[in-house]
XYZ file of C-alpha atoms in Angstrom:
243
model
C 20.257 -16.959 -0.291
C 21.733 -14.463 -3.319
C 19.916 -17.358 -5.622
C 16.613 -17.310 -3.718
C 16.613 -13.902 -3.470
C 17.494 -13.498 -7.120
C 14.815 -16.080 -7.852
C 11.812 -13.782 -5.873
C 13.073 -10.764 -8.085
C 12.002 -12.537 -10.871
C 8.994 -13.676 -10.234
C 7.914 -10.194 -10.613
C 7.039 -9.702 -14.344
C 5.238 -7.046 -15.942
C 2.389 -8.100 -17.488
C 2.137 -11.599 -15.952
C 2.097 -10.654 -11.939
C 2.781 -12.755 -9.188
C -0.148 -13.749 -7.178
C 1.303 -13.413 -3.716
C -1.100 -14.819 -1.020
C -0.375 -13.893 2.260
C -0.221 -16.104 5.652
C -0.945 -15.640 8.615
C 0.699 -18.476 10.851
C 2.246 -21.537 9.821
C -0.090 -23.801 9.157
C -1.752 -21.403 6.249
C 1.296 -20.764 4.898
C 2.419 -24.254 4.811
C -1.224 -25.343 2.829
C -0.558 -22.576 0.747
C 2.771 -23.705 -0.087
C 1.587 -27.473 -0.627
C -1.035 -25.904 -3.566
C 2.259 -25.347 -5.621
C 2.138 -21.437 -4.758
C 6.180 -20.497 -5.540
C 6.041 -17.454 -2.931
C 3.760 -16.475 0.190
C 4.110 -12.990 2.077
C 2.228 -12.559 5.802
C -0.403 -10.153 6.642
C 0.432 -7.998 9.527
C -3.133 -7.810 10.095
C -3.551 -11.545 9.956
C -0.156 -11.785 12.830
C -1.561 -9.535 14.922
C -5.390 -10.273 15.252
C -3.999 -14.155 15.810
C -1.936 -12.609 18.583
C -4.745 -10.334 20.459
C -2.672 -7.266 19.234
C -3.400 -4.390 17.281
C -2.513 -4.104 13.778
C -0.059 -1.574 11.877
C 0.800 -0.137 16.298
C 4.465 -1.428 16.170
C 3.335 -3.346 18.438
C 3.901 -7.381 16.682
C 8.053 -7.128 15.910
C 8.430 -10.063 18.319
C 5.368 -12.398 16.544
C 6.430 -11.248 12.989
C 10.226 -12.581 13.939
C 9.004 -15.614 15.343
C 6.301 -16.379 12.598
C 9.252 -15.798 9.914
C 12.011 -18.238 11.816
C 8.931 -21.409 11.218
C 8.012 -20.152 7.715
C 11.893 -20.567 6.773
C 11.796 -24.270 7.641
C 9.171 -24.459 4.350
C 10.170 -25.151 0.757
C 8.775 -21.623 -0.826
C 10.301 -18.300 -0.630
C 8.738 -15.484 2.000
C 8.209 -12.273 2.496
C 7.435 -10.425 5.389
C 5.218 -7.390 6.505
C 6.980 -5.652 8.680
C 4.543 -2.452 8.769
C 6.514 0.555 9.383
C 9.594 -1.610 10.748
C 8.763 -1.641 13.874
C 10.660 1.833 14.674
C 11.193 5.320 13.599
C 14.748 4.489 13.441
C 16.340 3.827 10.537
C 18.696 1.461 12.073
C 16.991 -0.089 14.249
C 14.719 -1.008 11.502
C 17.381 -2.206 9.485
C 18.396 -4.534 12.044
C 15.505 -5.750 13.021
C 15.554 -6.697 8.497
C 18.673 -8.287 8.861
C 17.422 -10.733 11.172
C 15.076 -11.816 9.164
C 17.286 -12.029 6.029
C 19.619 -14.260 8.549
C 16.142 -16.535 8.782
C 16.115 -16.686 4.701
C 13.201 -14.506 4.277
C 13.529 -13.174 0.498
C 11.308 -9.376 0.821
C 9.645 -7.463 3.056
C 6.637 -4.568 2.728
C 7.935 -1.322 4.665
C 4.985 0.939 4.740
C 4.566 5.120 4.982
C 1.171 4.536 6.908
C 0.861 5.222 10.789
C -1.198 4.180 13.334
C -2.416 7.717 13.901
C -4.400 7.603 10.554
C -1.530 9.998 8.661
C 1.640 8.962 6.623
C 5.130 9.578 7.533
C 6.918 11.860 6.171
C 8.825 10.480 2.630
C 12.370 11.407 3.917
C 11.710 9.091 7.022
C 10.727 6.239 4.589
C 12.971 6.622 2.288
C 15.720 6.815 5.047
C 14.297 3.609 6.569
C 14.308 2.068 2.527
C 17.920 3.190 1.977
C 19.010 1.880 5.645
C 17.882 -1.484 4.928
C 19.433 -2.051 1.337
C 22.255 -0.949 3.085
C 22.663 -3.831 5.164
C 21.296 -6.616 2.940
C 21.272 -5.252 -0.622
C 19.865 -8.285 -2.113
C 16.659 -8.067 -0.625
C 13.252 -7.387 -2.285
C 12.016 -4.082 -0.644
C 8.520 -3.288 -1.585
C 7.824 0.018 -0.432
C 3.998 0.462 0.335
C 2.505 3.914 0.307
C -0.909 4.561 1.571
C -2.513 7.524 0.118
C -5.673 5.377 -0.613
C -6.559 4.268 2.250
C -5.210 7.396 4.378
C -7.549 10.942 3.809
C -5.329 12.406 0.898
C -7.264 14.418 -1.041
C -5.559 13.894 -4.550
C -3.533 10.439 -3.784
C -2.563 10.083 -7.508
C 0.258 12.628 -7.019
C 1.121 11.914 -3.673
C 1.581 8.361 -4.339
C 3.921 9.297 -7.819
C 6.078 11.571 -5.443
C 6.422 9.249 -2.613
C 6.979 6.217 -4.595
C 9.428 8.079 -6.922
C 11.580 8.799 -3.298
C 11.192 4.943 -2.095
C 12.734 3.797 -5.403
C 15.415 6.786 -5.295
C 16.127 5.305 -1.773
C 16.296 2.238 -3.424
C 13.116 -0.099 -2.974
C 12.870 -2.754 -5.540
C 8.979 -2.382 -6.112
C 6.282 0.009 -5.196
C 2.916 -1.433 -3.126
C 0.207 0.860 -3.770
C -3.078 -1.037 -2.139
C -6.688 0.237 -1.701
C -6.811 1.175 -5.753
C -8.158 -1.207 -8.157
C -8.864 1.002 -11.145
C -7.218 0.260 -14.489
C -6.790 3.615 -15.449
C -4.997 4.487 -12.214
C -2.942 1.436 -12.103
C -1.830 1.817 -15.880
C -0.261 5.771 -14.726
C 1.753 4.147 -12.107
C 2.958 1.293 -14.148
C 3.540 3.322 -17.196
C 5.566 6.769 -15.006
C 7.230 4.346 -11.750
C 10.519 2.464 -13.315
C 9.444 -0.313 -10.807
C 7.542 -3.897 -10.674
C 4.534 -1.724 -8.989
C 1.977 -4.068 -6.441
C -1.577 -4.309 -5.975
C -3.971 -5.193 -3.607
C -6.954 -7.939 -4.433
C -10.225 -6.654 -4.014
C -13.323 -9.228 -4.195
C -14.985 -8.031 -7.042
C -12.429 -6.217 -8.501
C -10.489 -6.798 -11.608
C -8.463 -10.430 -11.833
C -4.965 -11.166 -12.327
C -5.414 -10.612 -15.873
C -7.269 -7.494 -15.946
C -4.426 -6.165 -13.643
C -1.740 -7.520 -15.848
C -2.600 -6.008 -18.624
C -2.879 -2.670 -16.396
C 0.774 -3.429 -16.163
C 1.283 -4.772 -12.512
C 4.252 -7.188 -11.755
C 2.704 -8.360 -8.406
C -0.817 -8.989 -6.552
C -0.985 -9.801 -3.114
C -4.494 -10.733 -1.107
C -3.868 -9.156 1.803
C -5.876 -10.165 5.076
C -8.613 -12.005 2.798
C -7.390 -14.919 3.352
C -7.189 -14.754 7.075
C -10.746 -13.027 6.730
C -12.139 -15.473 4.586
C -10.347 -18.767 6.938
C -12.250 -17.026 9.742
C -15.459 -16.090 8.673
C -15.502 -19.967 6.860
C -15.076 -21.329 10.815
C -17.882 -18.854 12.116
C -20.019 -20.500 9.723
C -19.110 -23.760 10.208
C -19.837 -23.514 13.731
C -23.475 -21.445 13.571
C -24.021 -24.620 10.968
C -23.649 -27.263 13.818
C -25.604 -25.193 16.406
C -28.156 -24.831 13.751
C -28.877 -28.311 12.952
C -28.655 -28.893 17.137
């Protein structure tokens, strides 16, 4: 596991990011495997809409554990989104982590979001970050931070400051999704000493574009799941269409 883990933190290169599509049961992430893809992460969204559950509610730890023990059984390394950990408590959180490292998963996202619409308070991430590389200090922590897509009024900072905690806690790479601008990406590549993560937006710029901004790592998200669903929608109004 040191190796595989090892292996996942270097997949994350400045310049030349990882495309990191995300899964959302096993059968996606074993077709995304097949295409040659060297890592897939899950989509908490993804986990919990297949589940009838809410998303980002604490309210999935048991599917995310169980989705992560059948992913293990495939030949490509995994990451997990874990939303907030599933807790407030640091240790409970890292527990629930080390279970997952026992499965072989190689990362997780930890996020500073809440279900309420606000973030948590950096201390209580960073505790949560610091609690987990405790107890399995080889693992890829990418610590997400949500001040776009939360009401901050000035994210820039706010994202610097709480990122800058995350890594003092010590997360291995900063997730900072809902901004696609170069500009804004190049600031938090050039000031964060970290492989820094974004979030693919249809439309947006590509993996080169957002290399060049300096990002180490892309990940897509819930498209996928979105895109798998709204493809079987259409397939079936096709064959009521035609009668």
């Amino acid at each position: 596991m040191i190796e595989r883990r090892a292996a996942f933190h270097a997949l994350h290169r400045v310049g030349r990011p990882l495309l990191l599509p995300n899964a959302w049961d096993h059968a996606s992430a074993a077709a995304l495997a097949a295409r040659g893809h060297p890592a897939i992460g899950t989509t908490s969204l993804g986990v919990a809409a297949t589940a009838g559950l809410p998303d980002g509610a604490a309210a999935t730890a048991a599917e995310t554990l169980a989705l992560a023990r059948r992913l293990a059984r495939l030949p490509v390394l995994v990451s997990v989104d874990v939303e907030a950990g599933f807790s407030d408590d640091p240790a409970e959180v890292a527990g629930y982590v080390t279970e997952l490292a026992g499965l072989g998963v190689v990362g997780i996202n930890l996020e500073d979001g809440r279900a309420d619409g606000t973030l948590a308070e950096p201390e209580c991430v960073a505790d949560k970050v610091a609690a987990v590389k405790a107890a399995v200090p080889d693992l890829f922590v990418n610590a997400r931070t949500d001040t776009w897509w939360l009401p901050v009024a000035d994210p820039l900072p706010q994202a610097l400051a709480r990122a800058r905690a995350y890594r003092a806690a010590g997360a291995d790479g900063i997730f900072v999704p809902g901004t696609v601008d170069e500009a804004t990406l190049r600031v938090l590549t050039d000031r964060l000493d970290a492989p820094v993560n974004a979030l693919y937006q249809p439309g947006g710029p590509g993996l080169t574009e957002l290399g060049l901004a300096g990002v180490a790592r892309v990940s897509t998200g819930s498209l996928l799941f979105r895109a798998a669903l709204g493809a079987a929608v259409a397939a079936a109004d096709a064959v009521r269409a035609a009668g």
